[in-house]
Short mmCIF file of C-alpha atoms and ligand atoms in Angstrom, two decimals:
data_model
loop_
_atom_site.label_atom_id
_atom_site.label_comp_id
_atom_site.label_asym_id
_atom_site.label_seq_id
_atom_site.Cartn_x
_atom_site.Cartn_y
_atom_site.Cartn_z
CA MET A 1 122.62 211.05 12.35
CA ILE A 2 120.33 208.18 12.96
CA SER A 3 117.72 208.71 15.66
CA TYR A 4 117.31 206.36 18.64
CA HIS A 5 114.07 205.35 20.31
CA GLN A 6 113.63 204.14 23.83
CA ILE A 7 111.09 201.36 23.85
CA THR A 8 109.62 199.30 26.67
CA LEU A 9 108.40 195.85 25.78
CA LYS A 10 107.90 192.42 27.29
CA VAL A 11 110.09 189.67 25.90
CA ASN A 12 109.34 186.15 27.08
CA GLY A 13 107.57 187.59 30.09
CA GLU A 14 110.35 189.96 31.19
CA THR A 15 109.98 193.71 30.85
CA GLU A 16 112.85 195.20 28.86
CA VAL A 17 113.78 198.80 28.18
CA VAL A 18 115.96 199.17 25.09
CA ASN A 19 117.36 202.01 23.08
CA VAL A 20 117.04 201.10 19.42
CA PRO A 21 118.12 202.88 16.24
CA ALA A 22 115.31 203.88 13.87
CA ASN A 23 116.32 201.30 11.27
CA MET A 24 116.79 198.22 13.47
CA THR A 25 114.50 195.26 12.88
CA LEU A 26 112.94 193.28 15.68
CA LEU A 27 114.96 190.30 14.43
CA VAL A 28 118.27 192.09 14.92
CA MET A 29 117.20 193.48 18.28
CA LEU A 30 116.24 190.05 19.60
CA ARG A 31 119.36 188.33 18.32
CA GLU A 32 122.02 190.96 18.82
CA GLU A 33 120.77 193.09 21.71
CA MET A 34 119.13 190.32 23.71
CA GLY A 35 121.07 187.25 22.66
CA LEU A 36 117.90 185.38 21.69
CA THR A 37 119.54 183.48 18.86
CA GLY A 38 116.68 180.98 18.58
CA VAL A 39 115.18 183.60 16.28
CA LYS A 40 116.79 182.75 12.94
CA ASN A 41 117.63 184.95 9.98
CA GLY A 42 116.83 182.85 6.93
CA CYS A 43 115.92 185.19 4.11
CA ALA A 44 115.32 188.64 5.65
CA ALA A 45 112.60 188.94 3.04
CA GLY A 46 109.44 187.75 4.75
CA GLU A 47 109.37 184.43 2.94
CA CYS A 48 110.86 181.67 5.04
CA GLY A 49 109.40 182.19 8.51
CA ALA A 50 112.63 181.22 10.33
CA CYS A 51 112.41 184.53 12.21
CA THR A 52 108.83 184.00 13.39
CA VAL A 53 107.98 185.32 16.86
CA LEU A 54 104.69 186.01 18.59
CA MET A 55 103.89 189.70 18.78
CA ASN A 56 100.90 190.45 20.99
CA GLY A 57 99.91 186.80 20.60
CA GLU A 58 100.11 186.59 16.80
CA PRO A 59 102.94 185.16 14.68
CA VAL A 60 104.87 187.75 12.66
CA ASN A 61 108.12 187.69 10.70
CA SER A 62 110.50 189.63 12.93
CA CYS A 63 112.67 190.49 9.91
CA MET A 64 109.80 192.64 8.61
CA VAL A 65 109.00 194.44 11.88
CA LEU A 66 110.92 197.49 13.07
CA ALA A 67 112.09 197.42 16.67
CA ALA A 68 110.96 201.02 17.14
CA GLU A 69 107.39 199.88 16.38
CA CYS A 70 107.43 197.50 19.33
CA ASP A 71 106.97 199.96 22.17
CA GLY A 72 104.42 198.40 24.51
CA ALA A 73 104.39 195.09 22.66
CA GLU A 74 104.59 191.61 24.10
CA VAL A 75 106.99 189.33 22.26
CA ILE A 76 107.51 185.61 22.66
CA THR A 77 110.38 183.76 21.02
CA VAL A 78 111.14 180.05 20.97
CA GLU A 79 113.19 180.58 24.13
CA GLY A 80 109.97 181.56 25.88
CA LEU A 81 108.06 178.36 25.12
CA SER A 82 109.73 176.06 27.63
CA HIS A 83 109.85 176.77 31.34
CA ASN A 84 112.66 175.78 33.71
CA GLY A 85 114.21 173.63 31.04
CA GLN A 86 110.98 171.66 30.65
CA LEU A 87 110.01 171.33 26.98
CA ILE A 88 106.36 171.67 26.05
CA LYS A 89 104.63 168.70 24.44
CA LEU A 90 104.84 170.26 20.98
CA GLN A 91 108.62 170.44 21.27
CA GLU A 92 108.87 166.89 22.58
CA MET A 93 106.74 165.56 19.74
CA LEU A 94 108.76 167.43 17.13
CA ILE A 95 111.84 165.59 18.37
CA ALA A 96 110.08 162.25 18.78
CA LYS A 97 108.54 162.31 15.29
CA GLY A 98 111.75 163.32 13.51
CA GLY A 99 110.48 166.78 12.66
CA VAL A 100 113.91 168.28 13.33
CA GLN A 101 116.86 167.73 11.01
CA CYS A 102 119.18 170.72 10.58
CA GLY A 103 116.90 172.61 12.97
CA PHE A 104 117.06 175.96 11.24
CA CYS A 105 113.33 176.17 10.61
CA THR A 106 112.43 174.64 13.96
CA PRO A 107 112.06 177.77 16.13
CA GLY A 108 109.77 179.42 13.57
CA MET A 109 107.77 176.22 13.07
CA LEU A 110 107.28 175.90 16.82
CA ILE A 111 106.06 179.47 17.18
CA SER A 112 103.60 179.13 14.28
CA ALA A 113 102.30 175.80 15.57
CA PHE A 114 102.12 177.14 19.13
CA ALA A 115 100.02 180.10 17.93
CA LEU A 116 97.69 177.72 16.10
CA LEU A 117 97.18 175.46 19.10
CA LYS A 118 96.44 178.41 21.37
CA ARG A 119 93.73 179.56 19.01
CA ASN A 120 92.54 176.12 18.04
CA PRO A 121 93.47 173.30 20.44
CA ASP A 122 92.15 170.58 18.13
CA PRO A 123 93.15 171.48 14.56
CA SER A 124 92.47 169.36 11.49
CA GLU A 125 95.39 168.38 9.27
CA ASN A 126 94.36 171.08 6.82
CA GLU A 127 94.33 173.72 9.53
CA ILE A 128 97.81 172.64 10.59
CA ARG A 129 99.07 172.91 7.02
CA GLU A 130 97.51 176.34 6.62
CA ALA A 131 99.04 177.60 9.84
CA LEU A 132 102.48 176.48 8.66
CA VAL A 133 102.45 177.73 5.05
CA GLY A 134 104.62 180.69 6.02
CA ASN A 135 107.38 178.42 7.35
CA LEU A 136 109.73 176.77 4.90
CA CYS A 137 111.71 173.63 5.72
CA ARG A 138 114.45 172.38 3.42
CA CYS A 139 115.04 169.11 5.23
CA THR A 140 112.08 167.18 6.56
CA GLY A 141 109.57 167.29 3.73
CA TYR A 142 107.01 168.68 6.23
CA VAL A 143 105.14 165.42 6.83
CA ARG A 144 106.94 164.69 10.09
CA ILE A 145 106.38 168.22 11.32
CA ILE A 146 102.66 167.95 10.66
CA ASP A 147 102.60 164.53 12.36
CA ALA A 148 104.32 166.08 15.36
CA VAL A 149 101.73 168.82 15.71
CA LYS A 150 98.97 166.22 15.44
CA ALA A 151 100.63 164.01 18.04
CA SER A 152 101.01 166.92 20.43
CA VAL A 153 97.24 167.29 20.72
CA GLU A 154 96.46 163.60 21.00
CA LYS A 155 95.41 162.55 24.47
CA MET B 201 120.90 198.72 6.99
CA HIS B 202 121.29 202.52 6.97
CA LEU B 203 118.31 203.26 4.84
CA TRP B 204 116.61 205.95 6.89
CA GLN B 205 117.49 208.05 9.88
CA GLU B 206 114.22 208.91 11.56
CA PHE B 207 111.14 207.03 12.62
CA ARG B 208 107.83 208.65 13.59
CA GLN B 209 104.68 207.09 14.90
CA PRO B 210 101.80 209.56 14.56
CA ILE B 211 98.55 208.80 16.40
CA SER B 212 96.07 210.65 14.20
CA ILE B 213 95.59 211.30 10.50
CA SER B 214 96.30 215.00 10.91
CA GLU B 215 99.52 214.28 12.79
CA ALA B 216 100.52 211.81 10.06
CA ILE B 217 99.94 214.41 7.36
CA GLU B 218 101.91 216.95 9.35
CA ASP B 219 104.83 214.51 9.66
CA LEU B 220 104.59 213.73 5.97
CA ILE B 221 104.97 217.42 5.15
CA ASN B 222 107.35 218.57 7.88
CA ALA B 223 109.61 215.68 8.89
CA PRO B 224 113.12 215.58 7.35
CA SER B 225 112.51 214.58 3.73
CA PRO B 226 112.25 212.37 1.82
CA VAL B 227 109.45 211.04 4.02
CA VAL B 228 108.00 207.60 3.30
CA PRO B 229 104.93 206.11 5.00
CA ILE B 230 105.14 202.54 6.23
CA ALA B 231 102.24 200.27 7.23
CA GLY B 232 103.02 196.56 7.49
CA GLY B 233 106.36 197.11 5.79
CA THR B 234 106.09 193.78 3.97
CA ASP B 235 106.59 195.46 0.60
CA LEU B 236 108.51 198.54 1.59
CA LEU B 237 111.26 197.01 3.73
CA LEU B 238 111.97 194.44 1.07
CA GLU B 239 112.15 197.06 -1.69
CA MET B 240 114.46 199.21 0.40
CA ARG B 241 116.77 196.33 1.26
CA GLN B 242 116.96 195.32 -2.36
CA GLY B 243 117.65 198.89 -3.44
CA ARG B 244 114.45 199.14 -5.45
CA HIS B 245 113.01 202.06 -3.48
CA GLU B 246 114.23 205.64 -3.40
CA ALA B 247 116.09 206.51 -0.22
CA ALA B 248 114.13 207.88 2.71
CA ASN B 249 115.17 210.12 5.54
CA THR B 250 112.08 209.58 7.68
CA LEU B 251 109.73 206.62 7.92
CA ILE B 252 106.31 207.33 9.33
CA ASP B 253 104.56 204.31 10.74
CA LEU B 254 100.82 204.62 10.14
CA THR B 255 99.74 201.57 12.10
CA SER B 256 99.03 203.49 15.32
CA VAL B 257 96.52 205.84 13.69
CA PRO B 258 93.15 204.72 15.14
CA GLU B 259 91.06 206.11 12.23
CA MET B 260 93.02 203.94 9.82
CA ASN B 261 92.38 200.80 11.86
CA VAL B 262 88.60 200.52 11.77
CA ILE B 263 86.23 198.25 9.89
CA GLU B 264 82.69 199.62 10.08
CA LYS B 265 79.44 200.32 8.28
CA ARG B 266 79.19 203.90 7.06
CA GLY B 267 75.86 204.68 5.44
CA ASP B 268 75.41 202.24 2.55
CA SER B 269 79.10 201.35 2.50
CA LEU B 270 81.52 199.15 4.29
CA TYR B 271 84.59 201.11 5.38
CA ILE B 272 87.98 199.43 5.81
CA GLY B 273 90.81 201.53 7.23
CA ALA B 274 94.03 201.45 5.19
CA CYS B 275 96.05 200.01 8.09
CA VAL B 276 93.83 197.13 9.18
CA PRO B 277 96.03 194.02 8.97
CA VAL B 278 94.89 191.52 6.35
CA SER B 279 94.30 188.87 9.06
CA GLN B 280 91.75 191.16 10.73
CA ILE B 281 89.96 191.74 7.44
CA LEU B 282 89.70 187.96 7.13
CA ALA B 283 88.19 187.68 10.60
CA SER B 284 85.56 190.40 10.04
CA THR B 285 81.94 189.24 9.69
CA LEU B 286 81.06 192.53 8.05
CA VAL B 287 83.62 191.97 5.29
CA ASN B 288 82.70 188.28 4.96
CA ASN B 289 79.05 189.25 4.44
CA ASN B 290 79.66 192.03 1.94
CA ALA B 291 82.86 191.41 0.02
CA GLU B 292 83.58 187.74 -0.62
CA ALA B 293 86.14 188.61 -3.31
CA LEU B 294 88.18 190.63 -0.84
CA ILE B 295 88.12 187.80 1.69
CA GLU B 296 89.31 185.32 -0.92
CA ALA B 297 92.07 187.69 -2.05
CA CYS B 298 93.27 188.39 1.48
CA ASP B 299 93.26 184.68 2.27
CA LEU B 300 95.73 184.12 -0.58
CA ILE B 301 98.20 186.86 0.36
CA ALA B 302 101.37 185.18 1.65
CA GLY B 303 101.26 183.18 4.92
CA PRO B 304 99.91 183.89 8.41
CA GLN B 305 102.92 185.90 9.57
CA VAL B 306 102.76 188.32 6.63
CA ARG B 307 98.96 188.55 6.89
CA ASN B 308 99.25 189.64 10.51
CA THR B 309 101.14 192.77 9.49
CA ALA B 310 100.39 193.43 5.78
CA THR B 311 97.64 195.96 5.09
CA LEU B 312 95.21 196.73 2.29
CA GLY B 313 96.51 200.32 2.18
CA GLY B 314 100.02 199.06 1.43
CA ASN B 315 98.74 196.57 -1.13
CA VAL B 316 96.96 199.36 -3.01
CA ALA B 317 99.47 202.20 -2.51
CA HIS B 318 102.20 200.14 -4.14
CA ALA B 319 100.09 200.49 -7.31
CA LEU B 320 100.91 197.13 -8.88
CA PRO B 321 98.52 195.91 -11.59
CA ALA B 322 98.11 192.43 -10.08
CA ALA B 323 98.19 192.94 -6.30
CA ASP B 324 95.48 190.63 -4.97
CA GLY B 325 93.71 193.08 -2.65
CA THR B 326 93.78 195.73 -5.35
CA ILE B 327 92.13 193.50 -7.95
CA ALA B 328 89.38 192.50 -5.50
CA LEU B 329 88.67 196.15 -4.62
CA ALA B 330 88.58 197.06 -8.33
CA ALA B 331 85.78 194.55 -8.97
CA LEU B 332 83.92 195.47 -5.79
CA GLY B 333 83.41 199.03 -7.03
CA ALA B 334 85.38 200.50 -4.14
CA SER B 335 86.46 204.06 -3.69
CA ALA B 336 89.50 205.25 -1.81
CA GLU B 337 89.50 207.83 0.93
CA ILE B 338 92.46 210.16 0.57
CA ALA B 339 93.75 212.28 3.44
CA ASN B 340 95.60 215.54 2.75
CA PRO B 341 96.15 218.82 4.60
CA ASP B 342 92.65 220.00 3.58
CA GLY B 343 90.91 216.96 5.05
CA LEU B 344 89.49 213.83 3.47
CA ARG B 345 88.21 213.21 -0.05
CA LYS B 346 86.83 210.23 -1.90
CA LEU B 347 88.40 209.05 -5.13
CA PRO B 348 87.00 206.39 -7.49
CA PHE B 349 89.30 203.43 -6.98
CA LEU B 350 90.79 203.16 -10.46
CA GLU B 351 91.74 206.85 -10.50
CA LEU B 352 94.38 205.95 -7.91
CA PHE B 353 96.61 204.33 -10.49
CA LEU B 354 98.84 206.01 -13.07
CA GLY B 355 101.22 203.20 -14.03
CA PRO B 356 103.08 200.22 -12.60
CA GLY B 357 104.27 201.31 -9.14
CA LYS B 358 102.90 204.82 -9.70
CA SER B 359 99.87 206.00 -7.78
CA ALA B 360 98.00 209.24 -8.28
CA ILE B 361 98.34 210.36 -4.68
CA ASP B 362 100.81 213.14 -3.98
CA LYS B 363 103.44 211.35 -1.92
CA THR B 364 104.58 214.56 -0.27
CA SER B 365 101.24 215.51 1.24
CA GLU B 366 98.66 212.72 0.84
CA LEU B 367 97.90 209.32 2.34
CA ILE B 368 95.30 206.66 1.72
CA ALA B 369 93.06 206.63 4.80
CA GLY B 370 90.78 203.76 3.83
CA PHE B 371 88.37 202.20 1.37
CA TYR B 372 84.60 202.32 0.87
CA ILE B 373 82.89 199.26 -0.57
CA PRO B 374 79.15 199.35 -1.40
CA LEU B 375 77.18 197.02 0.90
CA SER B 376 75.98 193.86 -0.80
CA HIS B 377 72.27 193.36 -1.51
CA LYS B 378 70.18 190.34 -2.42
CA GLY B 379 71.30 188.89 -5.75
CA GLN B 380 74.72 190.49 -5.50
CA ALA B 381 77.88 188.51 -4.87
CA SER B 382 81.57 188.41 -5.73
CA ALA B 383 84.47 185.99 -6.06
CA PHE B 384 88.24 186.06 -6.47
CA LYS B 385 90.62 183.44 -7.84
CA ARG B 386 94.21 183.38 -8.97
CA ILE B 387 96.74 181.24 -10.72
CA MET B 388 100.22 181.11 -9.26
CA ARG B 389 103.18 178.94 -8.52
CA PRO B 390 103.30 177.69 -4.97
CA GLN B 391 105.45 179.73 -2.56
CA GLY B 392 108.17 182.19 -3.24
CA VAL B 393 106.84 184.62 -5.78
CA ALA B 394 104.48 187.09 -4.17
CA LEU B 395 102.49 188.20 -7.18
CA PRO B 396 100.23 185.83 -9.09
CA ILE B 397 100.61 184.72 -12.69
CA LEU B 398 97.08 185.96 -13.20
CA ASN B 399 94.25 186.88 -10.87
CA CYS B 400 90.61 187.71 -11.40
CA ALA B 401 87.76 189.19 -9.37
CA VAL B 402 84.12 189.30 -10.42
CA TRP B 403 81.25 191.16 -8.78
CA LEU B 404 77.77 190.69 -10.15
CA ASP B 405 74.11 191.34 -9.62
CA GLY B 406 72.13 188.37 -10.84
CA ASP B 407 68.47 187.59 -11.25
CA GLU B 408 67.42 184.04 -12.10
CA ARG B 409 69.12 183.68 -15.49
CA THR B 410 70.01 187.33 -16.14
CA VAL B 411 73.26 189.13 -15.41
CA LYS B 412 71.80 192.48 -14.36
CA ASP B 413 75.15 194.10 -13.71
CA ILE B 414 78.77 192.96 -13.52
CA ARG B 415 82.30 194.20 -12.78
CA ILE B 416 85.35 192.21 -13.85
CA ALA B 417 88.93 192.94 -12.77
CA ILE B 418 91.97 191.02 -13.96
CA GLY B 419 95.63 191.42 -13.07
CA PRO B 420 97.99 191.92 -14.69
CA GLY B 421 95.98 193.00 -17.71
CA GLY B 422 97.75 196.28 -18.36
CA PRO B 423 100.03 198.81 -16.66
CA THR B 424 97.35 199.59 -14.06
CA PRO B 425 94.69 197.34 -12.46
CA PHE B 426 92.52 196.30 -15.40
CA ARG B 427 88.71 196.46 -15.46
CA ALA B 428 87.31 194.52 -18.41
CA THR B 429 84.70 197.17 -19.16
CA VAL B 430 83.96 195.98 -22.71
CA ALA B 431 83.13 192.48 -21.49
CA GLU B 432 81.09 193.99 -18.65
CA LEU B 433 79.01 195.99 -21.13
CA LEU B 434 78.50 192.92 -23.28
CA MET B 435 77.23 190.83 -20.36
CA LYS B 436 75.06 193.45 -18.71
CA ASN B 437 71.32 192.63 -18.81
CA LYS B 438 71.92 189.46 -20.82
CA LYS B 439 70.58 185.99 -20.23
CA LEU B 440 73.40 183.79 -19.05
CA ASP B 441 74.54 180.92 -21.26
CA GLU B 442 77.84 179.36 -22.29
CA GLU B 443 77.96 181.51 -25.38
CA LEU B 444 77.82 184.72 -23.33
CA ILE B 445 80.84 183.65 -21.31
CA ARG B 446 82.75 182.70 -24.47
CA GLU B 447 81.99 186.09 -26.01
CA ALA B 448 83.01 187.85 -22.80
CA VAL B 449 86.37 186.05 -22.81
CA LYS B 450 86.95 187.27 -26.37
CA LYS B 451 86.32 190.86 -25.24
CA VAL B 452 88.64 190.43 -22.26
CA LEU B 453 91.41 189.25 -24.57
CA GLU B 454 90.81 192.11 -27.02
CA GLN B 455 90.75 194.82 -24.39
CA GLY B 456 93.39 193.59 -21.95
CA SER B 457 97.11 193.65 -22.52
CA PHE B 458 98.50 190.35 -21.31
CA ARG B 459 102.23 190.73 -21.45
CA THR B 460 105.17 188.52 -20.71
CA SER B 461 106.80 189.17 -17.36
CA PRO B 462 110.27 187.68 -17.07
CA ARG B 463 109.83 185.77 -13.83
CA ARG B 464 106.17 184.93 -13.84
CA ALA B 465 104.60 183.96 -17.14
CA THR B 466 104.60 184.46 -20.87
CA SER B 467 101.97 186.42 -22.70
CA GLU B 468 100.83 183.24 -24.50
CA TYR B 469 100.35 181.40 -21.25
CA ARG B 470 98.36 184.22 -19.69
CA LYS B 471 96.12 184.49 -22.75
CA HIS B 472 95.60 180.76 -22.65
CA VAL B 473 94.55 180.55 -19.00
CA VAL B 474 92.46 183.70 -18.83
CA ALA B 475 89.36 181.93 -20.20
CA GLY B 476 89.38 179.24 -17.53
CA LEU B 477 90.22 181.63 -14.74
CA PHE B 478 87.51 184.07 -15.72
CA SER B 479 84.78 181.46 -16.13
CA ASP B 480 85.69 179.75 -12.83
CA THR B 481 85.57 183.07 -11.00
CA PHE B 482 82.36 184.12 -12.73
CA ASN B 483 80.69 180.79 -11.93
CA GLN B 484 81.66 181.05 -8.28
CA ALA B 485 80.18 184.56 -8.03
CA TRP B 486 77.08 183.46 -9.96
CA GLU B 487 76.47 180.52 -7.64
CA ARG B 488 76.78 182.80 -4.62
CA SER B 489 74.45 185.34 -6.17
CA ASN B 490 71.79 182.66 -6.68
CA ASN B 491 72.09 181.61 -3.06
CA SER B 492 72.18 185.09 -1.57
C1 LIG C 132 106.36 186.56 1.48
C2 LIG C 132 105.46 187.57 0.88
C3 LIG C 132 104.36 187.16 0.15
C4 LIG C 132 103.48 188.08 -0.40
N1 LIG C 132 102.40 187.61 -1.09
C5 LIG C 132 101.55 188.49 -1.67
C6 LIG C 132 100.43 188.01 -2.41
O1 LIG C 132 100.20 186.81 -2.49
N2 LIG C 132 99.63 188.91 -2.99
C7 LIG C 132 99.83 190.26 -2.89
O2 LIG C 132 99.05 191.04 -3.42
N3 LIG C 132 100.89 190.75 -2.20
C8 LIG C 132 101.75 189.89 -1.59
N4 LIG C 132 102.83 190.36 -0.90
C9 LIG C 132 103.11 191.79 -0.90
C10 LIG C 132 102.64 192.56 0.35
O3 LIG C 132 102.66 191.76 1.50
C11 LIG C 132 101.23 193.11 0.22
O4 LIG C 132 101.14 193.89 -0.94
C12 LIG C 132 100.82 193.94 1.43
O5 LIG C 132 99.42 194.12 1.40
C13 LIG C 132 101.51 195.27 1.53
O6 LIG C 132 101.04 195.95 2.68
P1 LIG C 132 102.01 196.59 3.77
O7 LIG C 132 101.14 197.19 4.81
O8 LIG C 132 103.01 195.64 4.24
O9 LIG C 132 102.70 197.72 2.89
P2 LIG C 132 104.04 198.53 3.15
O10 LIG C 132 105.20 197.70 2.79
O11 LIG C 132 104.03 199.13 4.52
O12 LIG C 132 103.85 199.70 2.09
C14 LIG C 132 103.85 199.46 0.69
C15 LIG C 132 103.88 200.80 -0.04
O13 LIG C 132 102.70 201.55 0.20
C16 LIG C 132 102.98 202.78 0.86
N5 LIG C 132 101.90 202.93 1.84
C17 LIG C 132 101.52 202.03 2.79
N6 LIG C 132 100.40 202.45 3.42
C18 LIG C 132 100.05 203.62 2.84
C19 LIG C 132 98.95 204.54 3.04
N7 LIG C 132 98.00 204.31 3.95
N8 LIG C 132 98.90 205.65 2.27
C20 LIG C 132 99.86 205.88 1.33
N9 LIG C 132 100.89 205.06 1.09
C21 LIG C 132 100.99 203.94 1.83
C22 LIG C 132 104.37 202.65 1.42
O14 LIG C 132 105.02 203.88 1.49
C23 LIG C 132 105.01 201.72 0.41
O15 LIG C 132 105.44 202.43 -0.70
C24 LIG C 132 103.72 189.46 -0.27
C25 LIG C 132 104.82 189.90 0.47
C26 LIG C 132 105.69 188.97 1.05
C27 LIG C 132 106.84 189.48 1.86
S1 LIG C 133 114.11 185.63 7.89
FE1 LIG C 133 112.20 186.54 8.21
S2 LIG C 133 110.95 185.43 6.88
FE2 LIG C 133 112.90 184.66 6.39
S1 LIG C 134 114.89 170.94 9.63
FE1 LIG C 134 116.25 171.88 8.27
S2 LIG C 134 115.07 173.46 7.43
FE2 LIG C 134 113.64 172.36 8.57
#
């Protein structure tokens, strides 16, 4: 019999109490228990970054984190970036610069870029590239995504 | 994914050891999970009944000076190693290795303990520690003991720790003194494949033109992390010139076993690039040693 763990965590600012089986990943919990389907399952192998969320302020691959580990954690998904339907500048620029095509990588890209800008509000192109190496995109060729991050910090 | 039934989160080393021994077996420790979860999902790891998460053990999460060593807890995430001034000042090779492990998301959870415990001959953190002259701290029911780093490894994927009663608690690295420096480099395809085609770490103690002491680690250069001890002996206390490096490369090729691995590189390719990789890494360490 699989054991269950009651965990209390903050997801996009709301406190949640969930009962999770010992083998559930954070990815599955967010998507299937909480309906946060902005968190994408691309590879379930830690390689593509589509499942990226912020955990205690840092980007992690939610497919490689167990839900039971998240007791007391603070998690932010792409759904938590905008407020009252108002997109943040990073999101607006990603659209404006053509950094979204199929959109599958977009939530993870946004979270990784958001984490970078919080830590470093004025990143160089190289710093942007380094912050996004864990996020694969099969459509855009990356250049437009990097342009969008740059544009989002321009005055 | 019904791969294990129980999950424990001990908050001290002694509690972790107790769980390892007493929880429903088989018991498997998990740190960042970036290796383990993948292996389990792909059916490459033996089944587990209990996972014990080590990341909440405070003793395994410290980076500090202990006597004449730098101590890095087994569960410190790689991103925190990268941010540590203490590590940056004493173990350049480890910083360079950690900086090359995967991307930011993996680095925020992956640990040095997991990198080493997996016992692969070319794991980046492992190769850096091998050249830095590290030792491992092993926890078992009797307490803690130190083990010379290379004694941890028995074969590919096989470590010398007793999985039913022992854990790696952390690593000791000798503090760096004037004239001493290290470097790490690797050759790999971009993205996708986690392990490098070839990696190399060099630690040395230099004095003007003389290599006073040196440690060279190369992966994969055999079934376990490979120290090029014959080349080290050749270079020790010698005046540095091009010829010395050429001779050292010959010794590396004689002593190491550079095999073909189906998805990464052929033996011929590895033997071809080892000279360039070694001399680049050596030169980087040498330059640092002269400026230290
Ligand atoms: C996309 C991707 C890219 C990667 N790139 C690289 C790379 O470039 N270079 C590289 O070297 N690796 C790479 N890796 C592999 C992996 O991330 C690293 O080896 C990492 O350091 C493993 O640490 P972990 O904490 O996640 O280990 P885990 O997966 O938690 O554990 C690995 C193994 O060690 C055991 N274990 C863990 N901690 C302990 C302990 N304290 N005592 C005893 N046993 C323990 C576990 O039981 C398990 O068998 C990559 C992985 C992914 C997913
Ligand atoms: S789904 Fe998690 S990294 Fe690809
Ligand atoms: S927009 Fe399709 S994967 Fe990036």
